[in-house]
Amino acid sequence: ISDARTAAANAQDLSQLQAALGAYEHCDLKRGARNLVFSDGHPTARVMFIGEAPGRDEDQQGKPFVGRAGQLLDKMLAAIDMDRLLDTPEAGVYITNVLPWRPPQNRDPKPEEIAMMRPFMQRHVDLVDPDVVVLVGNISCDAGLGRRGITRLRGTWAEAYGKPALPMFHPAYLLRNPAAKREAWADLLELKARLESGV
Ligand code: URA
């Protein structure tokens, strides 16, 4: 982990951080993954979405949230007039994951993997410097807040990585539990209200 801290701290911009991750050999997940999945969207966006880890589609394409869950995320963003393809700070978003490599068979990331990669995540937030972060799902809450329990945490602002942080349900969870879309919608409106209030 001290290696991760040094490597992360030495990265002066996002491309250096991506390169530092590519050169980092201490996380076993890297060996099973096809691609490093760094980020998508716009680094000047006011909002940074932080998911869990790449799945099969993301591992293949080298981009976060491009599979079924990602398509739902895109629809949810569109509903609040946001789009990862837009490069205006107001309408654009930046998207990444707690872990940049796909865990084998999409198993849950281990606590030690999350801990090992945390300095990179912190540096990633520091470099993007968004106004707010959205913690997408339980693993992201665990990494950002040190707490799980998304059902209780969602919709309430907390602080993670030194930023105001809003936990919300993971779109993969919403695909399995469509009734929970009601809460996710409320959380998106809360996010939008926060951004419009200029805080
Ligand atoms: N789930 C995540 O948490 N992240 C992705 O990039 C894809 C699916």
Coordinates of N, CA and C and ligand atoms in Angstrom, one line a residue:
I1 N 0.8 -1.2 0.0 CA 0.0 0.0 0.0 C 0.9 1.2 0.0
S2 N 2.0 1.2 0.6 CA 2.9 2.4 0.6 C 3.4 2.6 -0.8
D3 N 3.5 1.6 -1.6 CA 3.8 1.7 -3.1 C 2.7 2.5 -3.8
A4 N 1.5 2.1 -3.5 CA 0.3 2.7 -4.1 C 0.3 4.2 -3.7
R5 N 0.6 4.5 -2.5 CA 0.5 5.9 -2.0 C 1.5 6.7 -2.8
T6 N 2.8 6.2 -2.9 CA 3.8 6.9 -3.6 C 3.5 7.1 -5.1
A7 N 3.0 6.0 -5.7 CA 2.7 6.1 -7.1 C 1.6 7.0 -7.4
A8 N 0.6 7.0 -6.5 CA -0.6 7.9 -6.7 C -0.2 9.4 -6.5
A9 N 0.6 9.6 -5.4 CA 1.0 11.0 -5.1 C 1.9 11.6 -6.2
N10 N 2.6 10.7 -6.8 CA 3.5 11.3 -7.9 C 2.8 11.6 -9.2
A11 N 1.6 11.2 -9.3 CA 0.8 11.5 -10.6 C 0.4 12.9 -10.5
Q12 N 0.8 13.7 -11.5 CA 0.5 15.2 -11.5 C -0.8 15.5 -12.3
D13 N -1.2 14.5 -13.1 CA -2.5 14.8 -13.9 C -3.1 13.4 -14.1
L14 N -4.2 13.4 -14.8 CA -5.0 12.2 -15.0 C -4.3 11.2 -15.9
S15 N -3.6 11.7 -16.9 CA -2.9 10.7 -17.7 C -1.7 10.0 -17.0
Q16 N -1.1 10.8 -16.1 CA 0.0 10.2 -15.3 C -0.6 9.2 -14.3
L17 N -1.8 9.5 -13.8 CA -2.5 8.6 -12.8 C -2.8 7.3 -13.6
Q18 N -3.3 7.4 -14.7 CA -3.7 6.2 -15.5 C -2.4 5.4 -15.8
A19 N -1.3 6.1 -16.2 CA -0.1 5.4 -16.4 C 0.4 4.7 -15.1
A20 N 0.3 5.4 -14.0 CA 0.7 4.8 -12.7 C -0.1 3.5 -12.4
L21 N -1.3 3.6 -12.7 CA -2.2 2.4 -12.5 C -1.7 1.2 -13.4
G22 N -1.4 1.6 -14.6 CA -1.0 0.6 -15.6 C 0.3 0.0 -15.2
A23 N 1.1 0.7 -14.5 CA 2.4 0.2 -14.1 C 2.4 -0.5 -12.7
Y24 N 1.3 -0.4 -12.1 CA 1.2 -0.9 -10.7 C 1.0 -2.4 -10.7
E25 N 1.9 -3.2 -10.1 CA 1.9 -4.6 -10.2 C 1.4 -5.4 -9.0
H26 N 1.0 -4.7 -8.0 CA 0.8 -5.3 -6.7 C -0.7 -5.8 -6.4
C27 N -1.6 -5.5 -7.4 CA -2.9 -5.9 -7.2 C -3.2 -7.1 -8.1
D28 N -3.6 -8.3 -7.4 CA -3.8 -9.5 -8.2 C -4.9 -9.4 -9.3
L29 N -5.8 -8.5 -9.1 CA -6.9 -8.3 -10.0 C -6.4 -8.0 -11.4
K30 N -5.2 -7.3 -11.5 CA -4.7 -6.9 -12.7 C -4.4 -8.1 -13.6
R31 N -4.0 -9.2 -13.0 CA -3.5 -10.4 -13.8 C -4.7 -11.1 -14.5
G32 N -5.9 -11.0 -13.9 CA -7.0 -11.6 -14.5 C -7.8 -10.8 -15.5
A33 N -7.4 -9.5 -15.5 CA -8.2 -8.5 -16.4 C -7.6 -8.3 -17.7
R34 N -8.5 -8.1 -18.7 CA -8.0 -7.8 -20.0 C -7.5 -6.4 -20.2
N35 N -8.3 -5.5 -19.6 CA -8.0 -4.1 -19.8 C -8.0 -3.3 -18.5
L36 N -7.2 -2.3 -18.4 CA -7.4 -1.3 -17.3 C -8.6 -0.4 -17.7
V37 N -9.5 -0.3 -16.8 CA -10.7 0.6 -17.0 C -10.5 1.8 -16.1
F38 N -10.1 2.9 -16.8 CA -9.8 4.1 -16.0 C -11.0 5.0 -15.7
S39 N -11.5 5.5 -16.8 CA -12.7 6.5 -16.6 C -13.3 6.8 -17.9
D40 N -14.4 7.5 -17.9 CA -15.1 8.0 -19.0 C -15.7 9.3 -18.7
G41 N -16.1 10.1 -19.7 CA -16.7 11.4 -19.4 C -15.7 12.5 -19.3
H42 N -16.1 13.6 -18.7 CA -15.3 14.8 -18.7 C -14.6 15.2 -17.4
P43 N -13.3 15.4 -17.5 CA -12.6 15.7 -16.2 C -12.9 17.1 -15.7
T44 N -13.6 17.9 -16.4 CA -14.0 19.2 -15.8 C -15.4 19.1 -15.3
A45 N -16.1 18.0 -15.3 CA -17.5 17.9 -14.8 C -17.5 18.2 -13.4
R46 N -18.7 18.7 -12.9 CA -18.9 19.0 -11.5 C -19.2 17.8 -10.7
V47 N -19.6 16.7 -11.4 CA -20.0 15.5 -10.7 C -19.1 14.3 -11.1
M48 N -18.7 13.6 -10.1 CA -17.9 12.4 -10.4 C -18.7 11.2 -9.8
F49 N -19.1 10.2 -10.7 CA -19.7 9.0 -10.3 C -18.6 7.9 -10.1
I50 N -18.7 7.3 -8.9 CA -17.8 6.3 -8.6 C -18.5 4.9 -8.4
G51 N -18.3 4.0 -9.3 CA -18.9 2.7 -9.2 C -18.0 1.7 -8.5
E52 N -18.2 0.4 -8.8 CA -17.6 -0.6 -8.0 C -16.3 -1.1 -8.8
A53 N -16.5 -1.8 -9.9 CA -15.4 -2.4 -10.6 C -16.0 -2.8 -12.0
P54 N -15.1 -2.9 -13.0 CA -15.6 -3.3 -14.3 C -16.2 -4.7 -14.3
G55 N -17.2 -4.8 -15.2 CA -17.7 -6.2 -15.4 C -17.2 -6.7 -16.8
R56 N -17.8 -7.6 -17.3 CA -17.3 -8.2 -18.6 C -17.2 -7.3 -19.7
D57 N -18.3 -6.5 -19.9 CA -18.3 -5.6 -21.1 C -17.3 -4.5 -20.9
E58 N -17.2 -4.0 -19.6 CA -16.2 -2.9 -19.4 C -14.8 -3.4 -19.5
D59 N -14.6 -4.6 -19.1 CA -13.2 -5.2 -19.2 C -12.9 -5.4 -20.7
Q60 N -13.9 -5.7 -21.5 CA -13.6 -5.9 -23.0 C -13.3 -4.5 -23.6
Q61 N -14.1 -3.5 -23.2 CA -14.1 -2.2 -23.9 C -13.1 -1.2 -23.3
G62 N -12.7 -1.5 -22.1 CA -11.8 -0.6 -21.4 C -12.4 0.7 -21.0
K63 N -13.8 0.6 -20.8 CA -14.5 1.8 -20.4 C -15.5 1.5 -19.3
P64 N -15.7 2.4 -18.3 CA -16.6 2.0 -17.2 C -18.1 2.1 -17.7
F65 N -18.9 1.3 -17.0 CA -20.4 1.4 -17.2 C -20.8 1.5 -18.7
V66 N -20.5 0.4 -19.4 CA -20.9 0.3 -20.8 C -21.8 -0.9 -21.0
G67 N -22.0 -1.8 -20.0 CA -22.9 -2.9 -20.1 C -24.3 -2.5 -19.8
R68 N -25.1 -3.5 -19.4 CA -26.5 -3.2 -19.1 C -26.7 -2.2 -18.0
A69 N -25.9 -2.4 -16.9 CA -26.0 -1.4 -15.8 C -25.6 0.0 -16.3
G70 N -24.6 0.0 -17.1 CA -24.2 1.3 -17.6 C -25.2 2.0 -18.5
Q71 N -25.9 1.2 -19.3 CA -27.0 1.8 -20.1 C -28.1 2.3 -19.3
L72 N -28.4 1.6 -18.2 CA -29.4 2.2 -17.3 C -28.9 3.5 -16.6
L73 N -27.6 3.5 -16.2 CA -27.0 4.7 -15.7 C -27.1 5.9 -16.7
D74 N -26.8 5.6 -17.9 CA -26.9 6.7 -18.9 C -28.4 7.2 -19.1
K75 N -29.4 6.3 -19.0 CA -30.8 6.7 -19.0 C -31.1 7.6 -17.8
M76 N -30.6 7.2 -16.7 CA -30.9 7.9 -15.5 C -30.3 9.3 -15.5
L77 N -29.1 9.4 -16.1 CA -28.4 10.7 -16.3 C -29.2 11.6 -17.2
A78 N -29.7 10.9 -18.3 CA -30.4 11.7 -19.3 C -31.7 12.3 -18.7
A79 N -32.2 11.6 -17.7 CA -33.5 12.1 -17.1 C -33.2 13.4 -16.3
I80 N -32.0 13.6 -15.9 CA -31.6 14.9 -15.2 C -30.8 15.7 -16.1
D81 N -30.9 15.5 -17.4 CA -30.2 16.4 -18.4 C -28.7 16.3 -18.3
M82 N -28.2 15.1 -17.9 CA -26.7 15.0 -17.9 C -26.3 13.9 -18.9
D83 N -25.1 13.9 -19.3 CA -24.7 13.0 -20.4 C -23.1 13.0 -20.3
R84 N -22.6 11.8 -20.3 CA -21.1 11.6 -20.2 C -20.5 12.1 -21.5
L85 N -21.2 12.2 -22.6 CA -20.6 12.7 -23.8 C -20.5 14.2 -23.9
L86 N -21.2 14.9 -23.0 CA -21.1 16.3 -23.1 C -19.9 16.8 -22.3
D87 N -19.3 17.9 -22.8 CA -18.1 18.3 -22.1 C -18.3 19.7 -21.5
T88 N -19.6 20.0 -21.2 CA -19.8 21.2 -20.4 C -19.8 20.8 -18.9
P89 N -19.2 21.6 -18.1 CA -19.1 21.3 -16.7 C -20.5 21.0 -16.1
E90 N -21.5 21.8 -16.6 CA -22.9 21.6 -16.1 C -23.6 20.3 -16.4
A91 N -23.5 19.9 -17.7 CA -24.2 18.8 -18.2 C -23.4 17.5 -18.3
G92 N -22.1 17.7 -18.2 CA -21.2 16.5 -18.3 C -21.0 15.8 -17.0
V93 N -20.6 14.6 -17.0 CA -20.2 13.9 -15.8 C -18.9 13.1 -16.0
Y94 N -18.3 12.8 -15.0 CA -17.1 12.0 -15.0 C -17.4 10.7 -14.3
I95 N -17.0 9.6 -14.9 CA -17.3 8.3 -14.4 C -16.1 7.4 -14.2
T96 N -16.0 6.8 -13.0 CA -14.9 5.8 -12.7 C -15.4 4.8 -11.8
N97 N -14.5 3.9 -11.4 CA -14.8 2.8 -10.4 C -13.7 2.8 -9.3
V98 N -14.1 2.2 -8.2 CA -13.2 2.0 -7.1 C -12.0 1.1 -7.5
L99 N -12.3 0.1 -8.4 CA -11.3 -0.7 -8.8 C -11.2 -0.7 -10.4
P100 N -10.0 -0.6 -10.9 CA -9.8 -0.4 -12.3 C -9.7 -1.7 -13.1
W101 N -9.8 -2.8 -12.4 CA -9.7 -4.1 -13.1 C -10.9 -5.0 -12.7
R102 N -11.3 -5.8 -13.6 CA -12.4 -6.7 -13.4 C -12.1 -7.8 -12.4
P103 N -12.8 -8.0 -11.3 CA -12.6 -9.2 -10.5 C -13.0 -10.4 -11.2
P104 N -12.3 -11.6 -11.0 CA -12.7 -12.8 -11.7 C -14.1 -13.2 -11.5
Q105 N -14.8 -13.5 -12.5 CA -16.2 -13.9 -12.5 C -17.1 -12.8 -11.8
N106 N -16.7 -11.6 -11.8 CA -17.4 -10.5 -11.2 C -17.6 -10.7 -9.7
R107 N -16.8 -11.4 -9.0 CA -17.0 -11.6 -7.6 C -16.8 -10.2 -6.9
D108 N -17.3 -10.1 -5.7 CA -17.2 -8.8 -4.9 C -15.7 -8.6 -4.7
P109 N -15.3 -7.3 -4.8 CA -13.9 -7.0 -4.5 C -13.6 -7.3 -3.0
K110 N -12.4 -7.7 -2.7 CA -12.1 -8.0 -1.3 C -11.7 -6.7 -0.6
P111 N -11.9 -6.7 0.7 CA -11.6 -5.4 1.5 C -10.1 -5.1 1.3
E112 N -9.2 -6.0 1.2 CA -7.8 -5.7 1.0 C -7.5 -5.1 -0.4
E113 N -8.3 -5.5 -1.4 CA -8.1 -4.9 -2.7 C -8.6 -3.5 -2.7
I114 N -9.7 -3.3 -2.1 CA -10.2 -1.9 -2.0 C -9.2 -1.0 -1.2
A115 N -8.7 -1.5 -0.1 CA -7.7 -0.7 0.7 C -6.5 -0.5 -0.1
M116 N -6.0 -1.5 -0.8 CA -4.8 -1.3 -1.6 C -4.9 -0.2 -2.7
M117 N -6.1 -0.1 -3.3 CA -6.2 0.8 -4.4 C -6.8 2.1 -4.0
R118 N -7.0 2.3 -2.7 CA -7.6 3.5 -2.2 C -6.8 4.8 -2.5
P119 N -5.5 4.7 -2.3 CA -4.7 5.9 -2.6 C -4.9 6.4 -4.0
F120 N -5.0 5.5 -4.9 CA -5.3 5.9 -6.3 C -6.7 6.6 -6.5
M121 N -7.6 6.0 -5.8 CA -9.0 6.6 -5.8 C -9.0 8.0 -5.2
Q122 N -8.3 8.2 -4.1 CA -8.2 9.5 -3.5 C -7.5 10.5 -4.4
R123 N -6.4 10.0 -5.1 CA -5.7 10.9 -6.0 C -6.6 11.3 -7.2
H124 N -7.4 10.3 -7.6 CA -8.2 10.5 -8.8 C -9.3 11.6 -8.5
V125 N -9.8 11.5 -7.3 CA -10.8 12.6 -6.9 C -10.1 13.9 -6.8
D126 N -8.9 13.9 -6.2 CA -8.1 15.2 -6.0 C -7.9 15.8 -7.4
L127 N -7.5 15.0 -8.4 CA -7.1 15.6 -9.7 C -8.3 16.1 -10.4
V128 N -9.4 15.3 -10.4 CA -10.7 15.7 -11.1 C -11.3 16.9 -10.3
D129 N -11.2 16.9 -9.0 CA -11.7 18.0 -8.2 C -13.1 18.4 -8.5
P130 N -14.0 17.4 -8.4 CA -15.4 17.7 -8.7 C -16.1 18.5 -7.5
D131 N -17.2 19.0 -7.8 CA -17.9 19.7 -6.6 C -18.5 18.6 -5.7
V132 N -19.0 17.5 -6.3 CA -19.6 16.4 -5.5 C -19.2 15.1 -6.1
V133 N -19.3 14.0 -5.3 CA -19.1 12.7 -5.8 C -20.4 11.9 -5.5
V134 N -20.7 11.0 -6.4 CA -21.8 10.1 -6.2 C -21.3 8.7 -6.0
L135 N -21.6 8.1 -4.8 CA -21.1 6.8 -4.5 C -22.1 5.7 -5.0
V136 N -21.8 5.0 -6.0 CA -22.7 4.2 -6.7 C -22.6 2.8 -6.1
G137 N -23.6 2.4 -5.2 CA -23.6 1.1 -4.7 C -22.8 0.9 -3.4
N138 N -23.0 -0.3 -2.9 CA -22.4 -0.7 -1.5 C -20.9 -0.6 -1.5
I139 N -20.3 -1.2 -2.5 CA -18.8 -1.3 -2.5 C -18.2 0.1 -2.5
S140 N -18.8 1.0 -3.3 CA -18.4 2.3 -3.4 C -18.6 3.1 -2.1
C141 N -19.7 2.8 -1.4 CA -19.9 3.4 -0.1 C -18.8 2.9 0.9
D142 N -18.6 1.6 0.8 CA -17.6 1.0 1.7 C -16.2 1.7 1.5
A143 N -15.8 1.8 0.2 CA -14.5 2.4 -0.1 C -14.5 3.9 0.3
G144 N -15.6 4.6 0.1 CA -15.6 6.1 0.3 C -15.9 6.5 1.7
L145 N -16.8 5.7 2.4 CA -17.2 6.1 3.7 C -16.8 5.1 4.8
G146 N -16.2 4.0 4.4 CA -15.9 3.0 5.4 C -17.1 2.3 6.0
R147 N -18.3 2.5 5.3 CA -19.5 1.9 5.8 C -20.3 1.3 4.7
R148 N -21.0 0.2 4.9 CA -22.0 -0.4 4.0 C -23.4 -0.1 4.5
G149 N -24.3 -0.6 3.7 CA -25.7 -0.4 4.1 C -26.3 0.6 3.3
I150 N -26.3 0.4 2.0 CA -26.7 1.4 1.0 C -28.2 1.7 1.2
T151 N -29.0 0.8 1.7 CA -30.4 1.1 1.9 C -30.6 2.2 2.9
R152 N -29.8 2.2 3.9 CA -29.8 3.3 4.9 C -29.1 4.5 4.4
L153 N -28.0 4.3 3.7 CA -27.1 5.5 3.4 C -27.6 6.3 2.2
R154 N -28.3 5.7 1.3 CA -28.6 6.4 0.1 C -29.5 7.6 0.3
G155 N -29.2 8.6 -0.5 CA -30.1 9.8 -0.4 C -29.6 10.8 0.6
T156 N -28.7 10.5 1.4 CA -28.2 11.4 2.5 C -26.8 11.8 2.2
W157 N -26.5 13.1 2.2 CA -25.2 13.6 1.9 C -24.2 13.2 3.0
A158 N -23.1 12.7 2.6 CA -22.0 12.4 3.6 C -20.7 13.1 3.0
E159 N -19.6 12.7 3.5 CA -18.3 13.2 3.0 C -17.4 12.0 2.6
A160 N -16.9 12.0 1.4 CA -15.9 11.0 1.0 C -14.9 11.6 0.1
Y161 N -13.6 11.2 0.4 CA -12.5 11.7 -0.4 C -12.4 13.3 -0.3
G162 N -12.9 13.8 0.8 CA -12.9 15.2 1.0 C -13.9 16.0 0.2
K163 N -14.9 15.3 -0.3 CA -16.0 16.0 -1.1 C -17.3 15.6 -0.5
P164 N -18.3 16.5 -0.7 CA -19.7 16.1 -0.4 C -20.0 14.8 -1.3
A165 N -20.6 13.8 -0.7 CA -20.8 12.6 -1.3 C -22.2 12.1 -1.1
L166 N -22.9 11.7 -2.2 CA -24.2 11.2 -2.2 C -24.2 9.7 -2.6
P167 N -24.6 8.8 -1.6 CA -24.7 7.4 -1.9 C -26.0 7.2 -2.7
M168 N -25.9 6.3 -3.7 CA -27.2 5.9 -4.3 C -27.1 4.4 -4.8
F169 N -28.3 3.9 -5.0 CA -28.3 2.5 -5.5 C -27.5 2.3 -6.7
H170 N -26.9 1.1 -6.9 CA -26.2 0.7 -8.1 C -27.2 0.4 -9.2
P171 N -27.0 0.8 -10.4 CA -28.0 0.4 -11.5 C -28.1 -1.1 -11.6
A172 N -27.1 -1.9 -11.3 CA -27.2 -3.3 -11.4 C -28.3 -3.8 -10.4
Y173 N -28.3 -3.2 -9.3 CA -29.3 -3.5 -8.3 C -30.7 -3.1 -8.8
L174 N -30.8 -1.9 -9.4 CA -32.0 -1.5 -9.9 C -32.6 -2.4 -11.0
L175 N -31.7 -3.0 -11.8 CA -32.1 -3.9 -12.8 C -32.8 -5.2 -12.2
R176 N -32.3 -5.5 -11.0 CA -32.9 -6.7 -10.3 C -34.1 -6.3 -9.5
N177 N -34.1 -5.1 -9.0 CA -35.2 -4.6 -8.1 C -35.7 -3.3 -8.7
P178 N -36.5 -3.4 -9.8 CA -37.0 -2.2 -10.4 C -37.8 -1.2 -9.5
A179 N -38.4 -1.8 -8.4 CA -39.2 -1.0 -7.5 C -38.3 0.1 -6.8
A180 N -37.0 -0.2 -6.7 CA -36.1 0.7 -6.0 C -35.7 1.9 -6.9
K181 N -36.2 1.9 -8.2 CA -35.9 3.0 -9.0 C -36.5 4.3 -8.5
R182 N -37.6 4.2 -7.7 CA -38.2 5.3 -7.1 C -37.2 6.1 -6.2
E183 N -36.5 5.3 -5.4 CA -35.5 6.0 -4.5 C -34.4 6.5 -5.3
A184 N -34.0 5.8 -6.4 CA -32.9 6.3 -7.2 C -33.2 7.6 -7.9
W185 N -34.5 7.7 -8.3 CA -35.0 8.9 -8.9 C -34.9 10.1 -7.9
A186 N -35.4 9.8 -6.7 CA -35.3 10.8 -5.7 C -33.9 11.3 -5.4
D187 N -33.0 10.4 -5.5 CA -31.6 10.7 -5.2 C -31.0 11.6 -6.4
L188 N -31.4 11.2 -7.6 CA -30.9 12.0 -8.8 C -31.5 13.5 -8.7
L189 N -32.7 13.6 -8.2 CA -33.3 14.9 -8.1 C -32.6 15.7 -7.0
E190 N -32.2 15.0 -5.9 CA -31.4 15.6 -4.9 C -30.1 16.1 -5.4
L191 N -29.4 15.3 -6.2 CA -28.2 15.6 -6.8 C -28.3 16.9 -7.7
K192 N -29.3 16.9 -8.5 CA -29.6 18.0 -9.4 C -29.9 19.3 -8.6
A193 N -30.6 19.2 -7.5 CA -31.0 20.3 -6.7 C -29.7 20.9 -6.1
R194 N -28.8 20.0 -5.6 CA -27.6 20.4 -5.0 C -26.7 21.2 -6.0
L195 N -26.7 20.7 -7.2 CA -25.8 21.3 -8.2 C -26.4 22.7 -8.6
E196 N -27.8 22.7 -8.7 CA -28.4 24.0 -9.1 C -28.3 25.0 -8.0
S197 N -28.2 24.5 -6.7 CA -28.1 25.5 -5.6 C -26.6 26.1 -5.6
G198 N -25.8 25.5 -6.4 CA -24.4 26.1 -6.6 C -23.5 25.8 -5.5
V199 N -23.9 24.8 -4.6 CA -23.0 24.5 -3.5 C -21.9 23.5 -3.9
Ligands
URA1 N1 -20.6 -1.9 -12.5 C1 -19.8 -1.0 -11.9 O1 -19.8 -0.8 -10.7 N2 -18.9 -0.4 -12.7 C2 -18.9 -0.6 -14.0 O2 -18.1 0.1 -14.7 C3 -19.8 -1.5 -14.6 C4 -20.6 -2.2 -13.8

